[in-house]
Coordinates of C-alpha atoms and ligand atoms in Angstrom, one line a residue:
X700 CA -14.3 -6.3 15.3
X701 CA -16.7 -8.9 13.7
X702 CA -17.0 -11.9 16.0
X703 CA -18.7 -15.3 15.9
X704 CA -19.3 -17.2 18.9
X705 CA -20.4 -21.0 18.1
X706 CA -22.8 -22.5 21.3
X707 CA -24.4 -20.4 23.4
X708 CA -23.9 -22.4 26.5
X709 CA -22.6 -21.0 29.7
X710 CA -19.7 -20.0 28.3
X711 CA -20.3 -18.7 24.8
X712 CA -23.1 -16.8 26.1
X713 CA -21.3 -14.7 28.5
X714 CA -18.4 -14.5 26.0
X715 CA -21.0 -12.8 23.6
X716 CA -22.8 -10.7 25.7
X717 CA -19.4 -9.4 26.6
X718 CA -18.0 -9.4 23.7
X719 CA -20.6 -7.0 21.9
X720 CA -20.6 -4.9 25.4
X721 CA -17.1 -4.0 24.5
X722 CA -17.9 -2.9 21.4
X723 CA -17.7 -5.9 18.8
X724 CA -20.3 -6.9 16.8
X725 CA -21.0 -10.8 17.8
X726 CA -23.2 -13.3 16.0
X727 CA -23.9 -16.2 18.5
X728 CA -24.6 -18.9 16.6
X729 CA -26.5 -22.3 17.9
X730 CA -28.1 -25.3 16.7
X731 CA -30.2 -25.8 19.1
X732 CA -33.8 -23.6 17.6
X733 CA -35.3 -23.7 21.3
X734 CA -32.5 -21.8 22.8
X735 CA -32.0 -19.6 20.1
X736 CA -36.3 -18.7 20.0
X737 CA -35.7 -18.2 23.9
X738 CA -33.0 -15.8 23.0
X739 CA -34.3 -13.9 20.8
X740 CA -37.3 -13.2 22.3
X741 CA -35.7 -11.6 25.0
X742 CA -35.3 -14.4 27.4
X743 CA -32.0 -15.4 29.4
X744 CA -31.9 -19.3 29.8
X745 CA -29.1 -19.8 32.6
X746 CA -29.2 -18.0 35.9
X747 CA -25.8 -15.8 35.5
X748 CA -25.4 -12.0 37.3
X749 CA -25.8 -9.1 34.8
X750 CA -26.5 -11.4 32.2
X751 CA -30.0 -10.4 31.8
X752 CA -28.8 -6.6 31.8
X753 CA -26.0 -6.9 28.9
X754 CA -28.2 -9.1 26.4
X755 CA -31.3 -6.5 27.0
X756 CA -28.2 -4.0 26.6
X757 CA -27.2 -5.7 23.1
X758 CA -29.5 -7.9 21.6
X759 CA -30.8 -6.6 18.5
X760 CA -28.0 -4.2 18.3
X761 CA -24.5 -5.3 18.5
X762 CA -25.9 -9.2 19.0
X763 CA -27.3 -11.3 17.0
X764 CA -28.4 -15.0 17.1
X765 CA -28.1 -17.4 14.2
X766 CA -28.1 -21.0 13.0
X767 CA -26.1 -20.6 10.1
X768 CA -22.9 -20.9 11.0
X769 CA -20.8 -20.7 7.9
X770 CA -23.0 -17.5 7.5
X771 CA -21.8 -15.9 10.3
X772 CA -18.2 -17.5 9.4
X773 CA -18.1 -15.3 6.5
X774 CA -19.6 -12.2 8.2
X775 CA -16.4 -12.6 11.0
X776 CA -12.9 -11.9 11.6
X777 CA -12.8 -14.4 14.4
X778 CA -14.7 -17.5 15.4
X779 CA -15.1 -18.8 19.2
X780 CA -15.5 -22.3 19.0
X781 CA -17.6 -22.5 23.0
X782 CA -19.3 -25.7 22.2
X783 CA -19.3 -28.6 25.1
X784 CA -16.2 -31.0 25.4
X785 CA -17.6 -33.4 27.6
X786 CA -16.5 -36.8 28.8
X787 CA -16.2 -39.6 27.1
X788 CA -16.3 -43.3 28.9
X789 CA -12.9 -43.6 28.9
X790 CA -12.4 -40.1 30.8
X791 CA -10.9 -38.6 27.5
X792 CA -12.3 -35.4 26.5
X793 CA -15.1 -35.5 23.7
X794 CA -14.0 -33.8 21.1
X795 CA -16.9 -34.9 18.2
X796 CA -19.1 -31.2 18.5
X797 CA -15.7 -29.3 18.3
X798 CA -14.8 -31.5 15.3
X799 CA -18.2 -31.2 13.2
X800 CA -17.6 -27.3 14.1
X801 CA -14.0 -27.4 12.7
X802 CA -15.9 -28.8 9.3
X803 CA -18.3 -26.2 8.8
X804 CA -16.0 -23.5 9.2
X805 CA -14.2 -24.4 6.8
X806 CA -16.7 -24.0 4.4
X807 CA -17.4 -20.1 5.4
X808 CA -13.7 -18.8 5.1
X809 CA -14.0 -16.2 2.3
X810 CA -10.6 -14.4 3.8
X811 CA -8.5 -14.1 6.5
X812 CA -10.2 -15.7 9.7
X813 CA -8.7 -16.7 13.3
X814 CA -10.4 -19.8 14.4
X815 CA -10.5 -19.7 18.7
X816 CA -10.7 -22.5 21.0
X817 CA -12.9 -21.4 24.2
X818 CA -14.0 -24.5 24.9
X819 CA -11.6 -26.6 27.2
X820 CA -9.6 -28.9 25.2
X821 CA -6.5 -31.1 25.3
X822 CA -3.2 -30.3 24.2
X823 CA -2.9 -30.8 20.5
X824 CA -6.8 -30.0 19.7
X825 CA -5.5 -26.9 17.9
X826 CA -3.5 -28.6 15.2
X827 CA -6.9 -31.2 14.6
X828 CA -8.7 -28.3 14.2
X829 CA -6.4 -27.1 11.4
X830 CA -6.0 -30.4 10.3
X831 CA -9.9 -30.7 9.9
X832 CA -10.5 -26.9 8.2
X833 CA -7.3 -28.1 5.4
X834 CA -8.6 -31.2 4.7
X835 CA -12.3 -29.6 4.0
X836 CA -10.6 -27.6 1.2
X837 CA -9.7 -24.3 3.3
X838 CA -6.7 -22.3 2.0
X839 CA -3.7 -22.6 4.6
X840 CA -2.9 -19.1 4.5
X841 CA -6.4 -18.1 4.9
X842 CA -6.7 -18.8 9.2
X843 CA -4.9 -19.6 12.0
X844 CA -5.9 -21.1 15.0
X845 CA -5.6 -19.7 18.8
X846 CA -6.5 -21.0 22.2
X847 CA -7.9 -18.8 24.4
X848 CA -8.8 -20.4 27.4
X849 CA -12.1 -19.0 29.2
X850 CA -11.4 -19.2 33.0
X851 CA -14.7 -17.6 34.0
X852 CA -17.0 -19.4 37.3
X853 CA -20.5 -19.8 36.5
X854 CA -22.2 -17.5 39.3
X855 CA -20.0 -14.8 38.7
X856 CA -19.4 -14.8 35.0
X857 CA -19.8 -11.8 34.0
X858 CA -17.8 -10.3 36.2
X859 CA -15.1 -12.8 35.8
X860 CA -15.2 -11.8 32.1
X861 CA -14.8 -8.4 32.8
X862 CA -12.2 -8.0 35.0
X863 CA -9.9 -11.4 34.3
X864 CA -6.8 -12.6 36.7
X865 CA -5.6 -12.8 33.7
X866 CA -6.5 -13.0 29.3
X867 CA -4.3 -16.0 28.0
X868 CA -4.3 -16.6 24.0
X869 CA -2.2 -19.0 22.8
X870 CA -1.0 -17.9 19.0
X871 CA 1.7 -19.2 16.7
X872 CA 1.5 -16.1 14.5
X873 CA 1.8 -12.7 14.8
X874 CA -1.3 -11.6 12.6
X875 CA -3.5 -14.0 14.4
X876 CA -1.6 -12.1 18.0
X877 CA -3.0 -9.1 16.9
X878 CA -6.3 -10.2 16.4
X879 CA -7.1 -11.4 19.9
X880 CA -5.3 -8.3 20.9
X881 CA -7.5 -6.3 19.6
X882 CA -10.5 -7.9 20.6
X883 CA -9.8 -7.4 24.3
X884 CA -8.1 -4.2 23.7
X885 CA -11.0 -2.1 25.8
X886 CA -10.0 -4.5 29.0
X887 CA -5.9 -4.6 28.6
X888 CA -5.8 -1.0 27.9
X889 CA -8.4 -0.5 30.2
X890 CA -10.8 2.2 28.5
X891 CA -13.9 -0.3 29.5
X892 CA -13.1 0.4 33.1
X893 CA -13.9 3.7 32.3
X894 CA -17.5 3.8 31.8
X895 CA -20.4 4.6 33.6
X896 CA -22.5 1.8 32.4
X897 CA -18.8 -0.7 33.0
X898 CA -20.0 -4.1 35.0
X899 CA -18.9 -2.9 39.2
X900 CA -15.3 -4.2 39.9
X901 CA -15.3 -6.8 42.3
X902 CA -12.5 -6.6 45.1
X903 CA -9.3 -8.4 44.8
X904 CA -9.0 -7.7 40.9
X905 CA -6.2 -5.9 38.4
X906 CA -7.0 -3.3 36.2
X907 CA -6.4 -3.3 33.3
X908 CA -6.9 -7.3 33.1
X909 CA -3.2 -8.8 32.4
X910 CA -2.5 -10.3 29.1
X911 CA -0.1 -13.5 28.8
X912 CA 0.5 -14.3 25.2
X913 CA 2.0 -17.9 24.8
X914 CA 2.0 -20.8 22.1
X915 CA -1.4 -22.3 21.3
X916 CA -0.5 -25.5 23.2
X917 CA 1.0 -23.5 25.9
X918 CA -2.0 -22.2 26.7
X919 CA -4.2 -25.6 26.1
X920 CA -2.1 -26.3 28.7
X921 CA -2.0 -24.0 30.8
X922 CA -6.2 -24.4 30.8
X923 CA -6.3 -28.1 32.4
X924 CA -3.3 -27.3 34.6
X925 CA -5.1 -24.5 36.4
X926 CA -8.4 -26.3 37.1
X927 CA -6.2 -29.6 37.7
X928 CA -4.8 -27.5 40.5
X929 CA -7.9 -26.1 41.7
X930 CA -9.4 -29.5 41.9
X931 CA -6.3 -30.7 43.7
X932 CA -6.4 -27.6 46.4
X933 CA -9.6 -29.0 47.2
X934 CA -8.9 -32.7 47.4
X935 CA -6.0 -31.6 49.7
X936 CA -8.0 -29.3 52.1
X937 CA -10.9 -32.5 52.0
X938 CA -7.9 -34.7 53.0
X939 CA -6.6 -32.3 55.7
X940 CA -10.4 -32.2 57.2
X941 CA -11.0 -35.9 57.4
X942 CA -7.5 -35.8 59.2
X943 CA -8.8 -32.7 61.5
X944 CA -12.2 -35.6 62.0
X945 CA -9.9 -38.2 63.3
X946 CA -8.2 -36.3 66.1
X947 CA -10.3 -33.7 67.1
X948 CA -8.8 -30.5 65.3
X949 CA -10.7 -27.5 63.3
X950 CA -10.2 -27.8 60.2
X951 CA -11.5 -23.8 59.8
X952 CA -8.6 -22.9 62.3
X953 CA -6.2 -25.1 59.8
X954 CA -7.5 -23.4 56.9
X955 CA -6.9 -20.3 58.5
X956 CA -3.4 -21.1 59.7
X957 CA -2.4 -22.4 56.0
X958 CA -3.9 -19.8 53.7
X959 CA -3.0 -16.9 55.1
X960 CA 0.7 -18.3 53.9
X961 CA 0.8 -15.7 50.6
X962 CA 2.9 -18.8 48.7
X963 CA -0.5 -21.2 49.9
X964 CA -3.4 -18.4 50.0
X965 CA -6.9 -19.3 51.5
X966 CA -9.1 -19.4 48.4
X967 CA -9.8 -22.8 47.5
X968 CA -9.3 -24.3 50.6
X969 CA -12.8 -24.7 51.7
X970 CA -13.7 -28.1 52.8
X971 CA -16.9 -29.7 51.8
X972 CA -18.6 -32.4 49.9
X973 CA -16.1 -32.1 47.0
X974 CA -15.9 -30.6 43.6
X975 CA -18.4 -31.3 40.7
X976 CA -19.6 -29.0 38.3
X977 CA -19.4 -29.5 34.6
X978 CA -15.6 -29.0 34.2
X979 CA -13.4 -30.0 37.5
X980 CA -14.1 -33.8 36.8
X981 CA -14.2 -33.7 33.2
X982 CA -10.8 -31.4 32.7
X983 CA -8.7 -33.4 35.5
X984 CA -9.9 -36.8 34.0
X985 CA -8.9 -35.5 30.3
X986 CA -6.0 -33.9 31.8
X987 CA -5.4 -37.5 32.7
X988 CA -5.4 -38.9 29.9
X989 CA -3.9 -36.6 27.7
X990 CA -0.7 -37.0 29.9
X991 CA -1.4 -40.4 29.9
X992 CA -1.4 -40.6 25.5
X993 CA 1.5 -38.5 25.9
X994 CA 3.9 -40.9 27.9
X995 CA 3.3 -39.5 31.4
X996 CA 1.4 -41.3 34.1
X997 CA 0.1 -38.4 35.9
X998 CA -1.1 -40.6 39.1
X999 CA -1.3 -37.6 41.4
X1000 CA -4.6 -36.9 39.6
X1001 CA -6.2 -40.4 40.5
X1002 CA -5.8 -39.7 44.0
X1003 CA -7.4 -36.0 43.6
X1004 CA -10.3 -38.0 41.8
X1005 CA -10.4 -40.7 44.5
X1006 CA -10.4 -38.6 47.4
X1007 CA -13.3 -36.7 45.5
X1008 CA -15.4 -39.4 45.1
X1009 CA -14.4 -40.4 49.4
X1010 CA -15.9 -37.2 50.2
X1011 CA -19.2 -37.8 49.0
X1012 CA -19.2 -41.3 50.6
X1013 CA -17.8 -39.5 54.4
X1014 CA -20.7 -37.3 54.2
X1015 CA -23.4 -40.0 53.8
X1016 CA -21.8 -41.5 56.6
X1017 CA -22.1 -38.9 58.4
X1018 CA -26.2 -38.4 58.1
X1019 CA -26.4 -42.0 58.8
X1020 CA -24.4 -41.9 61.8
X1021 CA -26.6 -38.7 62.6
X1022 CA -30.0 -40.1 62.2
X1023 CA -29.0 -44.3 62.7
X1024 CA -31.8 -45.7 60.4
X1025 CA -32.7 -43.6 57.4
X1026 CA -35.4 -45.6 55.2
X1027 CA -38.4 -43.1 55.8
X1028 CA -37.1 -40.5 57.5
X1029 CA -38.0 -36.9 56.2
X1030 CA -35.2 -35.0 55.1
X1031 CA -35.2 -30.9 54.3
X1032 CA -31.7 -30.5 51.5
X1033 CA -30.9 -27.2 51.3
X1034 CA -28.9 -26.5 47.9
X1035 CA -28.9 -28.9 44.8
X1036 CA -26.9 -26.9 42.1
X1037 CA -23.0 -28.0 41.9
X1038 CA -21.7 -24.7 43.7
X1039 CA -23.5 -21.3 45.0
X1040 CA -24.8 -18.8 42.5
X1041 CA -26.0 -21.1 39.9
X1042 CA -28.9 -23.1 38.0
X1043 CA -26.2 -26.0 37.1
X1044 CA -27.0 -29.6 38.3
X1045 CA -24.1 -30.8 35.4
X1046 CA -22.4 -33.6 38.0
X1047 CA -23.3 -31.8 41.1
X1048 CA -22.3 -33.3 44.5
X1049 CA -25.6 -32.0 46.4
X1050 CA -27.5 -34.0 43.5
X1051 CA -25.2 -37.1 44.1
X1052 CA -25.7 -37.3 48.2
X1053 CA -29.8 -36.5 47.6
X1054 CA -30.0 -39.2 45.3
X1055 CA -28.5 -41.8 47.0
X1056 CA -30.5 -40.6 50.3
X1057 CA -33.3 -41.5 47.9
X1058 CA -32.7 -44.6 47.1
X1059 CA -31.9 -45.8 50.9
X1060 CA -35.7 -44.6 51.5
X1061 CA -35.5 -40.9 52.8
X1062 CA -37.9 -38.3 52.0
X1063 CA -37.0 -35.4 50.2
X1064 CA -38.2 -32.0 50.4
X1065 CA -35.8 -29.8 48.6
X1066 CA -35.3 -26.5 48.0
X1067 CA -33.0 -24.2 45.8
X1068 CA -32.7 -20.5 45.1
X1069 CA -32.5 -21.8 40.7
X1070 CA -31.4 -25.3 40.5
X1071 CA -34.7 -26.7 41.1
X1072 CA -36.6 -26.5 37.5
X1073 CA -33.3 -28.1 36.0
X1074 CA -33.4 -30.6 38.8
X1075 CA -37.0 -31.2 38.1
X1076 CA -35.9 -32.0 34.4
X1077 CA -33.7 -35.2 35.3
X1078 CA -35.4 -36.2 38.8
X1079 CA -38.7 -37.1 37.7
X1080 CA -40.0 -38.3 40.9
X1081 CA -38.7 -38.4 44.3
X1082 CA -37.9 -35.3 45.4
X1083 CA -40.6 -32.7 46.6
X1084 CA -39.3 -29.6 46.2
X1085 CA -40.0 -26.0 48.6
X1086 CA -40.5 -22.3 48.5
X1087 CA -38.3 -21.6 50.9
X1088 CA -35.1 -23.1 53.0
X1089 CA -37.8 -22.8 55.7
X1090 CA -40.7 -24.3 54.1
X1091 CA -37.6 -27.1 53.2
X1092 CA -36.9 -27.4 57.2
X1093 CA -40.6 -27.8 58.1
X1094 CA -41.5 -30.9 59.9
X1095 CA -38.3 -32.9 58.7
X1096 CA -36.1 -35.0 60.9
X1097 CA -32.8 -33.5 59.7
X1098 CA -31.8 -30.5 57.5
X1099 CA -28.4 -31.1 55.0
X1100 CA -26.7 -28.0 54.0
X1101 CA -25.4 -29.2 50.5
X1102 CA -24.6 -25.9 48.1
X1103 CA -23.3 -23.0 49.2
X1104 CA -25.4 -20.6 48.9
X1105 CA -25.4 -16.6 50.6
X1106 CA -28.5 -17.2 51.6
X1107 CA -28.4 -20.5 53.1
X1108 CA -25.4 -18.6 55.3
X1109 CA -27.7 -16.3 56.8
X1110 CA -30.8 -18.4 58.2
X1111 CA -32.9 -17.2 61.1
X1112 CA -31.6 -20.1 62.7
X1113 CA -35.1 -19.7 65.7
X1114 CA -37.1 -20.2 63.1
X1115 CA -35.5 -22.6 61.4
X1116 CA -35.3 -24.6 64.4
X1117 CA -38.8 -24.1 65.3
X1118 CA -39.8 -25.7 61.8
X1119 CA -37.6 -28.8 62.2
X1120 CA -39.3 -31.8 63.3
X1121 CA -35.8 -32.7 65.5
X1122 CA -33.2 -29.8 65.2
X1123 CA -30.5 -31.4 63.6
X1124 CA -28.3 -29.7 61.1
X1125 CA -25.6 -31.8 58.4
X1126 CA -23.6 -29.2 56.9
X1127 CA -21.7 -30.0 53.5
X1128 CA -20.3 -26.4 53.3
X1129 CA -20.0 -25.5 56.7
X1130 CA -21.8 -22.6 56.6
X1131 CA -22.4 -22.0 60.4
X1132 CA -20.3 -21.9 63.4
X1133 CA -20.5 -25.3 65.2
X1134 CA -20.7 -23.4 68.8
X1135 CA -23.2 -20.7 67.5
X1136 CA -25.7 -24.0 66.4
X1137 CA -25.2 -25.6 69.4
X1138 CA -26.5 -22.3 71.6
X1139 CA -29.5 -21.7 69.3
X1140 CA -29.8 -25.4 70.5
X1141 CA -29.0 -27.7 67.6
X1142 CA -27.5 -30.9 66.8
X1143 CA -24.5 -29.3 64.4
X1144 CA -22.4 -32.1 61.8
X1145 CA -20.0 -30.5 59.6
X1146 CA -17.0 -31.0 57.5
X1147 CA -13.5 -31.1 59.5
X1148 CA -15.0 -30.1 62.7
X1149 CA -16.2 -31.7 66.0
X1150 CA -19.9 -32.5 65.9
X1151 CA -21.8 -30.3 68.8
X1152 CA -25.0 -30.2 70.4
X1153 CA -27.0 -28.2 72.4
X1154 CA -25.6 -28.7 75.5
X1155 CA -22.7 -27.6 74.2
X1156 CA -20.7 -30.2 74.6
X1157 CA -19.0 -31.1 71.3
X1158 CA -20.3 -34.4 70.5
X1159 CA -16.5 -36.3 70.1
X1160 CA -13.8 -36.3 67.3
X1161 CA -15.1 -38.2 64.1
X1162 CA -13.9 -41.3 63.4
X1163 CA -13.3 -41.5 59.7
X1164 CA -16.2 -39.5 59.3
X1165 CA -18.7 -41.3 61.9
X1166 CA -19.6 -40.3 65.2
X1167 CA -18.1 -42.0 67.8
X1168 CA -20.7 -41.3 71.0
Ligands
NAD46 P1 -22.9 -25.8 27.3 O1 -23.3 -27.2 27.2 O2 -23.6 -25.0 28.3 O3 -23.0 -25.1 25.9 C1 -22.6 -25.6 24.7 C2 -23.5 -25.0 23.6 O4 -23.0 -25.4 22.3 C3 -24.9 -25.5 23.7 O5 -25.8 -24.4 23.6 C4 -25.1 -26.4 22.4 O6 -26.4 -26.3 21.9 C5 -24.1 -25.7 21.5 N1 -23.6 -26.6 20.3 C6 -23.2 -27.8 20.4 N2 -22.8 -28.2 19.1 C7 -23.0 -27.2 18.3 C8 -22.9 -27.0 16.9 N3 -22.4 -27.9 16.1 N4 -23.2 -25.8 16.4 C9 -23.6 -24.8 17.2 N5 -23.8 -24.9 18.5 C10 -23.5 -26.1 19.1 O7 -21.3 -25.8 27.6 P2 -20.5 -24.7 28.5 O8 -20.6 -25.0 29.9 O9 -20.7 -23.4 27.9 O10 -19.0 -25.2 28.1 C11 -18.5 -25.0 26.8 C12 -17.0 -25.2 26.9 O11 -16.4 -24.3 27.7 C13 -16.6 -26.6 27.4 O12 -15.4 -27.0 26.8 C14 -16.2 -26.3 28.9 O13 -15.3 -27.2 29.4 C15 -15.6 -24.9 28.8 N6 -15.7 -24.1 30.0 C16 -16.8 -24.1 30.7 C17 -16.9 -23.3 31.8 C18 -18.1 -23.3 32.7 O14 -18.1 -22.8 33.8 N7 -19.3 -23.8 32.2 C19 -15.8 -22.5 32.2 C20 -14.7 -22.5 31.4 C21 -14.6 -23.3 30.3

């Protein structure tokens, strides 16, 4: 099929690159001109697994990149609308790029077009978008409009893309049904899984990907309510470990205990420094508020939000109870991208806690495996930034563990603690085992868990997040 893909973020990128490596023929259109000269000479501007390999795969061939977007409006049988939705002050999603989009379609339909929603967007969006493409002088029989809902993870995806828990599109026709149908036709049916060239199948997936087809707002929906529920299943398991804190427990053996119920399972329920990223805070605050417009008062949500914002605030605690004083002490931070596995900084909890460190006078030496140029691009001064989660360590009075990443799991922890200037380690992600840190002889803080040091002696139950010895 012809396919146009509007903003080439982190989400209409990998749509596109997929998209042509099943087969279609995608124009991805942008207005930014820097991204789209990075693009097309050859470059891949977000750090995202296989990425590099299906645009070198299909740009030139069955990808193209454009600025005209009522160009490649005409040229398509379906147009992803992937542009941001962010938040506005009032927590209510943004919807002015999705709008101006909307406009300028209208102006390309020369026939029968299905207008998608990727981006995330309230309940409702899809009949403004029609609204918006009828009153710029489109013909109503000449498009419909669909939600499908993009539930890929930055970090993995690609993959995610490929091999799906599940493809929602949300239709209130037939002929616009059939459309998306076909479009992901290779993964429902399944022939992609077939080739030699196919991205590898992670474990714990279903081929061929399931297919749910419901109405459009069904699945606008269904969109908020998952990540809603994600960002609640964290809250919850950061509620449970400052309960574990107060009296002593392991929150890894609770997590253990609850998720291996199959109506709970243990995904999610990984206690940290809480959830950021570019769409947890913005979807369960619009969430919010769309319920809210709507006549609901969904006040579960404030208290995910609340005990969001808590867990930054315990953790800070935490490396002042740690080190006492902090106004010139030399920290090493390990991890500054919003989650493992990616260059995004977009509200990122690590960049929250090394901030505020700032400001109360620590020094900063920093290191990240690809958050770090992007980190350089806000954080003009401040932060010194490493080579190496070693090089970070070296000579600093405390190291904080703050994204998750592989690599940050598997430290030689001798040499790390032969670079530290005092061998104290504050986990956000609890990484490490607290007894295994205290017999390579550290000082061990984590999340949920008794404190221990290197005599092995755990250091006291937390209370509300501070050390009590
Ligand atoms: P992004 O900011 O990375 O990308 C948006 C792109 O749209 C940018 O390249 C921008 O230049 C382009 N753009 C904006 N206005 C445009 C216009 N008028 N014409 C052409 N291009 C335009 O955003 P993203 O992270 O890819 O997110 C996009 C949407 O997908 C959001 O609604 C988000 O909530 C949703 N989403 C994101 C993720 C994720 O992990 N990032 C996952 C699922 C869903």
């Amino acid at each position: 099929m012809r396919i146009a893909v509007v903003g080439s973020g982190y989400v209409g990128l990998v749509a596109g690159a997929c998209f042509a490596d099943l087969g279609h023929e995608v124009i991805l259109v942008d207005n930014d001109q820097r991204k789209l000269a990075a693009l097309r000479a050859g470059q891949t501007p977000i750090h995202e697994k296989f990425l590099p390999e299906l645009l070198a795969r299909q740009r030139g061939q069955l990808l193209t990149f454009s600025d005209d977007l009522q160009g490649a409006v005409r040229a398509s049988e379906a147009i992803f609308i992937a542009v941001g939705t962010p938040p506005s002050e009032s927590g209510e999603a943004d919807l002015s790029y999705v709008e101006s989009v909307a406009r300028e379609i209208s102006g390309g339909i020369n026939g029968y077009k299905v207008v998608v929603e990727k981006s995330t967007v309230p309940v409702y969006t899809s009949e403004w978008v029609r609204k918006i493409i009828l009153r710029n002088g489109a013909d109503p029989e000449s498009f419909d409009v669909a939600s499908n809902p993009e539930f890929l993870r930055e970090g993995t995806a690609v993959t995610d893309f490929m091999y799906p828990d599940r493809i929602v599109i949300g239709c209130d026709t037939q002929r616009c049904a059939d459309v998306l149908r076909q479009i992901y036709k290779p993964l429902t049916e399944g022939t992609y899984y077939t080739r030699n060239d196919a991205i590898p199948q992670p474990d714990r997936t279903t081929i061929p990907a399931p297919i749910i087809v419901t109405s459009t707002k069904s699945a606008e929906l269904i969109k908020h309510a998952s990540n809603a529920f994600l960002a609640m299943k964290i809250s919850f398991i950061n509620a449970v470990a400052s309960v574990c804190e107060s009296v002593g427990a392991n929150v890894s053996q609770v997590c253990h205990g609850v998720g291996t119920d199959s109506r709970i399972g243990r995904r999610f329920l990984n206690p940290g420094i809480g959830y950021g990223g570019s769409c947890f805070p913005k979807d369960v605050m619009a969430f919010r508020a769309v319920a809210r417009e709507n006549g609901y008062d969904f006040r579960l949500l404030d208290e995910v939000m609340s005990i969001n914002e808590d867990q930054r605030q315990r953790f800070l605690r935490k490396v002042r109870s740690a080190l006492w004083t902090l106004r010139g002490k030399k920290l090493g931070v390990l991890g500054l991208a919003f989650k493992g596995g990616t260059d995004d900084i977009r509200e990122s909890p690590a960049l929250f806690i090394a901030q505020a460190l700032l400001q109360e006078g620590c020094k900063i030496k920093a290191y990240d495996p690809a958050a770090m140029e992007r980190t350089q691009e806000v954080i003009s001064s401040g932060i010194k930034y490493a080579e190496s989660a070693y090089e970070a360590a070296a000579g600093s009075d405390a190291l904080l563990i703050l994204t998750e990443w592989e690599e940050f799991a598997n430290l030689d922890l001798d040499r790390l603690k032969s670079e530290l200037h005092y061998p104290i380690v504050i986990d956000g992600r609890n990484l490490y085992d607290p007894e295994v840190m205290a017999s390579h002889g550290f000082t061990y803080y984590s999340v949920g868990r008794a404190a221990t040091h290197p005599d092995g002696v755990p250091i006291g139950a937390l209370k509300n997040g501070v050390d009590k010895a």
